[in-house]
Short mmCIF file of C-alpha atoms and ligand atoms in Angstrom, two decimals:
data_model
loop_
_atom_site.label_atom_id
_atom_site.label_comp_id
_atom_site.label_asym_id
_atom_site.label_seq_id
_atom_site.Cartn_x
_atom_site.Cartn_y
_atom_site.Cartn_z
CA MET A 1 7.97 6.51 20.27
CA ILE A 2 6.39 2.92 19.86
CA ASN A 3 2.90 2.82 21.10
CA ILE A 4 3.46 -1.20 21.87
CA LYS A 5 -0.42 -1.46 23.56
CA ALA A 6 -2.00 -0.18 21.04
CA TYR A 7 0.54 -2.16 18.36
CA LYS A 8 -0.66 -5.15 20.34
CA ASN A 9 -4.17 -4.46 20.08
CA LEU A 10 -3.92 -3.29 16.33
CA SER A 11 -2.21 -6.37 16.01
CA ALA A 12 -4.95 -8.71 17.55
CA THR A 13 -7.15 -7.36 15.43
CA CYS A 14 -5.84 -7.89 12.21
CA ASN A 15 -5.01 -11.69 13.77
CA GLU A 16 -8.36 -12.65 14.82
CA LYS A 17 -10.38 -10.45 11.89
CA ASN A 18 -7.45 -12.05 8.61
CA VAL A 19 -6.29 -8.76 8.32
CA THR A 20 -2.79 -7.73 7.15
CA LEU A 21 -1.58 -5.07 9.16
CA VAL A 22 1.07 -2.67 6.44
CA ALA A 23 3.06 -0.66 10.00
CA VAL A 24 3.53 2.58 8.43
CA SER A 25 7.03 3.23 9.09
CA LYS A 26 8.31 6.56 6.77
CA THR A 27 9.80 9.26 8.60
CA LYS A 28 10.32 6.96 11.81
CA PRO A 29 14.59 5.30 12.22
CA ALA A 30 15.15 2.13 11.30
CA SER A 31 15.52 1.23 15.05
CA ALA A 32 12.41 2.28 15.95
CA ILE A 33 11.42 -0.11 13.12
CA LEU A 34 13.64 -3.39 14.39
CA GLU A 35 11.92 -2.40 17.99
CA LEU A 36 8.67 -3.49 15.99
CA TYR A 37 10.20 -6.10 14.70
CA ASN A 38 11.11 -7.64 17.65
CA LEU A 39 7.54 -7.84 18.93
CA GLY A 40 7.33 -9.98 15.67
CA GLN A 41 6.34 -7.34 13.54
CA ARG A 42 7.12 -8.16 9.41
CA ASP A 43 5.65 -6.22 7.16
CA PHE A 44 6.75 -2.71 6.63
CA GLY A 45 5.54 0.40 4.93
CA GLU A 46 7.24 3.16 3.14
CA ASN A 47 6.74 6.49 1.21
CA TYR A 48 9.85 7.77 0.07
CA VAL A 49 12.57 5.33 -2.30
CA GLN A 50 15.62 6.83 -1.13
CA GLU A 51 14.62 6.55 2.79
CA LEU A 52 13.17 3.21 2.05
CA ILE A 53 17.04 1.85 0.42
CA GLU A 54 18.17 3.01 3.68
CA LYS A 55 16.30 1.64 5.51
CA GLU A 56 16.25 -1.61 3.71
CA LYS A 57 20.04 -1.82 4.30
CA GLN A 58 20.00 -1.85 7.37
CA LEU A 59 17.01 -3.98 8.78
CA PRO A 60 16.95 -8.00 8.35
CA LYS A 61 16.24 -8.87 5.30
CA ASP A 62 12.76 -11.31 5.67
CA ILE A 63 10.82 -7.76 6.54
CA SER A 64 8.23 -7.02 3.57
CA TRP A 65 8.32 -3.90 2.45
CA HIS A 66 5.64 -2.17 1.40
CA PHE A 67 5.99 0.96 -1.23
CA ILE A 68 3.35 2.92 -0.51
CA GLY A 69 3.52 6.34 -1.94
CA HIS A 70 3.86 7.25 -5.16
CA LEU A 71 6.43 5.67 -7.63
CA GLN A 72 8.05 7.80 -10.26
CA THR A 73 8.68 5.36 -13.05
CA ASN A 74 13.20 6.10 -12.96
CA LYS A 75 12.85 4.90 -9.58
CA VAL A 76 11.56 1.44 -10.13
CA LYS A 77 14.93 0.01 -10.68
CA GLN A 78 16.39 1.00 -6.99
CA ILE A 79 13.88 -0.87 -5.58
CA ILE A 80 12.39 -3.29 -7.38
CA SER A 81 14.98 -6.22 -6.22
CA PHE A 82 13.71 -6.14 -2.70
CA VAL A 83 10.25 -4.81 -2.82
CA HIS A 84 6.86 -7.02 -1.49
CA LEU A 85 4.33 -5.65 -2.70
CA ILE A 86 3.50 -2.01 -4.81
CA HIS A 87 0.54 -0.61 -3.61
CA GLY A 88 0.41 2.61 -5.54
CA ILE A 89 -0.05 1.90 -9.59
CA ASP A 90 -1.64 4.55 -11.29
CA SER A 91 -0.74 4.49 -15.06
CA LEU A 92 -0.56 1.96 -17.84
CA LYS A 93 3.91 3.06 -18.24
CA LEU A 94 4.27 2.39 -14.15
CA LEU A 95 3.09 -0.72 -14.65
CA LYS A 96 5.29 -1.72 -17.74
CA GLU A 97 8.30 -0.45 -16.25
CA ILE A 98 8.20 -2.69 -13.06
CA ASN A 99 8.07 -5.60 -15.16
CA LYS A 100 10.23 -4.14 -17.60
CA GLN A 101 12.74 -4.07 -14.31
CA SER A 102 11.33 -7.56 -12.89
CA GLU A 103 12.07 -9.66 -15.97
CA LYS A 104 15.50 -8.20 -16.00
CA ILE A 105 15.96 -9.86 -12.63
CA ASN A 106 13.31 -12.36 -13.59
CA LYS A 107 10.97 -11.57 -10.86
CA ILE A 108 7.48 -11.39 -10.55
CA THR A 109 6.00 -8.21 -8.76
CA ASN A 110 2.87 -8.22 -6.49
CA CYS A 111 1.37 -4.61 -7.93
CA LEU A 112 -2.17 -2.77 -6.71
CA LEU A 113 -3.63 -0.49 -8.36
CA GLN A 114 -5.10 2.40 -6.58
CA VAL A 115 -8.18 3.66 -7.85
CA HIS A 116 -9.38 7.64 -7.01
CA ILE A 117 -11.44 7.23 -4.15
CA ALA A 118 -11.48 10.42 -2.60
CA GLN A 119 -13.15 14.42 -2.95
CA GLU A 120 -9.86 15.28 -3.07
CA GLU A 121 -8.53 16.45 -6.59
CA THR A 122 -4.97 16.13 -4.79
CA LYS A 123 -5.32 11.69 -3.87
CA PHE A 124 -3.43 9.81 -6.77
CA GLY A 125 -5.86 6.87 -8.81
CA LEU A 126 -7.26 5.96 -11.38
CA ASP A 127 -11.26 6.48 -12.12
CA GLU A 128 -13.44 3.79 -13.11
CA ASN A 129 -12.61 3.51 -16.85
CA GLU A 130 -8.96 3.41 -16.49
CA LEU A 131 -9.42 0.94 -14.19
CA ASN A 132 -11.23 -1.20 -15.89
CA GLU A 133 -8.34 0.21 -19.17
CA ILE A 134 -5.37 -1.26 -17.45
CA ILE A 135 -7.18 -4.64 -16.62
CA GLN A 136 -7.81 -5.34 -19.82
CA GLN A 137 -4.44 -3.97 -21.29
CA CYS A 138 -3.17 -6.79 -17.52
CA ASP A 139 -4.90 -9.51 -20.12
CA SER A 140 -4.38 -8.80 -23.62
CA SER A 141 -0.42 -7.43 -23.13
CA SER A 142 3.23 -9.50 -22.78
CA LEU A 143 2.93 -7.94 -18.42
CA LYS A 144 4.86 -11.61 -17.95
CA ASN A 145 6.44 -10.27 -14.62
CA ILE A 146 3.43 -8.49 -12.94
CA ASN A 147 1.02 -9.62 -10.66
CA VAL A 148 -1.78 -7.54 -10.28
CA CYS A 149 -3.15 -8.67 -6.78
CA GLY A 150 -5.88 -5.76 -5.56
CA LEU A 151 -6.94 -2.60 -5.36
CA MET A 152 -5.66 -0.18 -3.03
CA GLY A 153 -7.46 3.39 -2.13
CA MET A 154 -7.70 6.53 0.44
CA ALA A 155 -10.52 7.90 1.82
CA THR A 156 -11.08 11.46 2.15
CA ASN A 157 -9.74 13.27 5.15
CA THR A 158 -12.44 14.12 6.58
CA ASP A 159 -14.48 14.18 10.29
CA ASP A 160 -17.18 12.68 8.55
CA GLU A 161 -17.70 9.14 8.42
CA ASN A 162 -19.93 8.55 6.21
CA GLN A 163 -18.32 10.16 3.49
CA ILE A 164 -16.00 7.54 4.80
CA ARG A 165 -17.52 4.74 4.90
CA LYS A 166 -19.72 5.59 1.05
CA GLU A 167 -15.72 5.91 -0.24
CA PHE A 168 -14.28 2.53 0.90
CA HIS A 169 -17.52 0.55 0.58
CA TYR A 170 -17.34 2.03 -3.16
CA LEU A 171 -13.96 0.56 -3.69
CA LYS A 172 -14.82 -2.48 -1.79
CA SER A 173 -18.40 -2.83 -4.30
CA LEU A 174 -14.75 -1.79 -7.46
CA GLN A 175 -13.30 -5.30 -5.85
CA THR A 176 -16.28 -7.52 -5.94
CA LYS A 177 -17.17 -6.61 -9.44
CA LEU A 178 -14.06 -7.41 -11.14
CA SER A 179 -13.52 -10.71 -9.71
CA THR A 180 -16.64 -11.66 -12.05
CA VAL A 181 -14.46 -10.99 -14.82
CA ASN A 182 -11.84 -12.48 -13.75
CA PHE A 183 -9.47 -10.57 -12.51
CA GLN A 184 -7.46 -12.31 -9.29
CA SER A 185 -8.06 -8.88 -6.85
CA SER A 186 -7.76 -10.49 -3.70
CA ILE A 187 -6.04 -7.69 -2.18
CA LEU A 188 -7.82 -4.64 -1.05
CA SER A 189 -5.69 -1.98 1.45
CA MET A 190 -7.53 1.09 2.94
CA GLY A 191 -7.41 2.56 5.45
CA MET A 192 -5.30 4.45 8.02
CA THR A 193 -4.66 5.39 11.11
CA ALA A 194 -7.86 8.00 11.29
CA ASP A 195 -10.51 5.40 9.35
CA TYR A 196 -9.38 1.70 9.95
CA LYS A 197 -11.64 0.39 11.87
CA ILE A 198 -14.31 1.71 9.16
CA ALA A 199 -12.43 0.24 6.50
CA ILE A 200 -12.64 -3.21 7.63
CA GLU A 201 -16.25 -2.67 8.40
CA GLU A 202 -16.22 -2.28 4.74
CA GLY A 203 -13.74 -4.94 4.16
CA SER A 204 -10.61 -4.39 4.18
CA ASN A 205 -7.81 -6.64 3.97
CA MET A 206 -4.52 -5.28 4.46
CA ILE A 207 -4.53 -2.16 6.53
CA ARG A 208 -1.91 0.71 6.43
CA VAL A 209 -1.23 2.14 9.70
CA GLY A 210 1.63 4.26 10.67
CA SER A 211 0.99 6.98 13.76
CA LEU A 212 -0.90 4.48 16.12
CA ILE A 213 1.68 2.81 16.27
CA PHE A 214 5.07 5.05 15.80
CA GLY A 215 3.26 8.36 16.44
CA ASN A 216 3.02 11.46 15.01
CA ARG A 217 5.24 12.86 12.44
CA ASN A 218 6.93 15.68 12.67
CA TYR A 219 8.79 16.20 9.54
CA LYS A 220 8.49 15.33 5.38
CA PRO A 221 11.36 14.60 3.93
CA VAL A 222 11.82 15.19 -0.21
C1 PLP B 301 1.02 7.65 5.27
C2 PLP B 301 0.36 7.13 5.11
C3 PLP B 301 -0.47 5.73 5.40
C4 PLP B 301 -0.68 6.25 6.99
O1 PLP B 301 -0.65 7.06 7.38
P1 PLP B 301 -1.16 7.37 9.32
O2 PLP B 301 -2.71 8.29 9.34
O3 PLP B 301 -0.31 7.68 9.83
O4 PLP B 301 -1.60 6.27 9.80
C5 PLP B 301 -1.37 4.80 5.21
N1 PLP B 301 -1.35 5.17 4.11
C6 PLP B 301 -0.51 6.11 2.83
C7 PLP B 301 -0.47 5.69 1.07
C8 PLP B 301 0.59 6.92 3.90
O5 PLP B 301 0.60 7.64 1.98
#
C-alpha cells in the first residue's frame, strides 16, 4: 500500500527545495508504481536488473528509470537502452562497459560515481583516491558516451545523527572540491527514508526514498 500522504508531503518538500525525488520501487509491484505515476511521480529507482526490465516493459515510457543497485558489468547491455541515470559506478571497468554499450546504440549515458562514506565494510563505493583516479581517467580517456554528472553515497545505518551528518557533509565537501577541478558534478544523490532530512540539510539534491512511500519491503529478490 502506498502512503499517499507521506508521498505528497515529501514531494512538496522536494519541490520547494529543488531536490529530485527518486521513488525506490524495488520489490514492489508495477501496480504500485503506476499508482504513484498517476499522482505525477516520474523518477523511479530499482536495484535489480531483471526486475527493472520486467517493470520497464509494463509501465509508461516517460518514466525515468534510475539504476541504484550494484551493476554487474555483464548486465549493462540489458538496461542501457532505457536507463536514465546509473547511480552506483564504482570501477573504471564498469564505466568502460557502459561507454561501449552506449556507443553501440549512439547514446550518452548519465552516471554517478559512488563514494564509500559509511563505516560499514559491506557498502560499495570508491575512496577519495580511487575517485580522483577515475575522474582523471574520464578526462583523459575516450569515454565519449558517458556523462558523469555527480556523486552518490550511502551513510552508515545508525541512529547516531551526528555520524550520518558527518558522512553526508564529507560527500558534499568532495563534490565542492571536485567542482574546482573542472568536473561537472551537478548531482549529489544522498539520503533515504531514514536519513533524507539530514541529507537535504547537508546539500543533497537527489534523494532515494523507498519504504516511506511504498511501505516496508518484506522480501529480497536475488
Ligand atoms: C533500497 C535503497 C534505497 C531506499 O531505501 P529506503 O530505506 O526504503 O528509503 C535507497 N538507495 C539505495 C541504494 C537502495 O538500495
